[in-house]
Amino acid sequence: MSDEHKPHDDHGQTPDTRHDTPETQAPEAVVTPEEPVADTPEAPPVDAVEEPVEAPAPVEPAVTETPAPEAVEPAAEEITAAHEEPAPEEPAPAAEEPIPAETVAIGSAAAAVTVAAASQPEKRPVWSDDGDAPFEDVDTTPVYARTKKSKKAKPAKKEPTGFFGELWEIAKTIAVALLIALVLRVLLFQPFTIPSASMEPNLYQGDYIVVSKWSYGYSKHSIIGSPSIFDGRILEQTPKRGDIVVFKLPSDNKTDYIKRLIGLPGDRVQMIDNVLHINGQAVRDVVVSPPDLTDAFDRPITQLDETFPDGSKTYRIQDFGPGNLLDDTPVFIVPQGQYFMMGDNRDNSIDSRVDPAQSGVGLVPAENLIGKAEIILFSWNEGASLRNPVTWFSKVRLSRWFKVLH
């Protein structure tokens, strides 16, 4: 055990015997007790703070945590004065209070950060493309920690006002309406006006009909002007026998015609004694009109309901009786990719029974099909005119409005 930790035995001793000089020893403030030794019972363990020992000269305590020692006796001052005046000694500096380890660690870390920041070059703030306030540095900020900033709103374009502004708004409205109409006309529906009597009694001159464009697919003739941008048909579907079809006249690919489809590819079509024959079988017909029915030229008219040999469809036709030019024809064999068309007004129709060389229609290629006639939208009698508003009411045929075609 070292001397400084051994218990001191102050019994029977004087200050002169215990201390040689005032500078060599400093009073202990706290004595750490140890286990008592069995051989020396007269030295009990010290478990309390001892009174500080009077020193002959004022000396600063070695340990700052202990209370300051009491003032020394006047006699000590006289003894010191009796000696030869020594050189004045500077009082011993007080021991500094120990700094906690946590404070030292925090200070060291702060100093390291300051040094690192000073050694790195200064980074300029990152600005967005729109020139607004800087945001986080994308090189050092994690993706999940970056904030999303809305782009700076751009100033609205200045629209014309006044008279020219109104004209501009009207022009935009018309342009949008025309664009929508164009899309509908090319892809969905197209309106047509019936100009002749070749499809009576089902379609009359002055009827306004709607044709579905998707029924048979799309070809170059589905587009306004029939531009040669592709050949054949897109999304082609085979028409059915008995459909009322709008098509381009094969001889010029410009004129719109409307007829009923009679012969499909591979069929044999012939008129024998005013009776239609398909593949050698006569089409059944039943007279449905009164006997005194006449046309505008006082010719007798007969209306009949025809039914195809396979029973697939029944429709009404109109005829002037036997003995007319087209009541007897040769056999027409319909090749692949073409169709045979006839008008419902049999003796007043130029159709596939007439050769194109004689200003007829002839066989119609599949590419020339435009669409299927679906419904009569409006109808006016002959003589109605857009220039005369009175005829809009006097010539109207309300009984034919919204009539579905068969």
XYZ file of C-alpha atoms in Angstrom, residues 10 18-19 26-30 49-55 61 66-72:
23
model
C -1.927 11.472 14.499
C 4.726 15.355 11.474
C 5.729 18.052 8.985
C -0.410 19.579 1.768
C -3.371 18.664 3.931
C -5.433 15.810 2.558
C -9.053 16.782 2.104
C -10.599 13.368 1.905
C -13.802 14.052 6.652
C -10.909 15.167 8.943
C -10.430 18.720 10.014
C -7.764 20.424 7.904
C -4.404 20.751 9.609
C -3.162 24.226 10.352
C -0.205 25.121 8.178
C -5.092 23.483 -1.206
C -12.312 20.250 -0.503
C -13.387 23.214 1.590
C -10.783 25.936 2.092
C -8.600 25.499 5.253
C -9.150 27.724 8.220
C -6.971 30.765 8.703
C -3.601 30.011 10.320
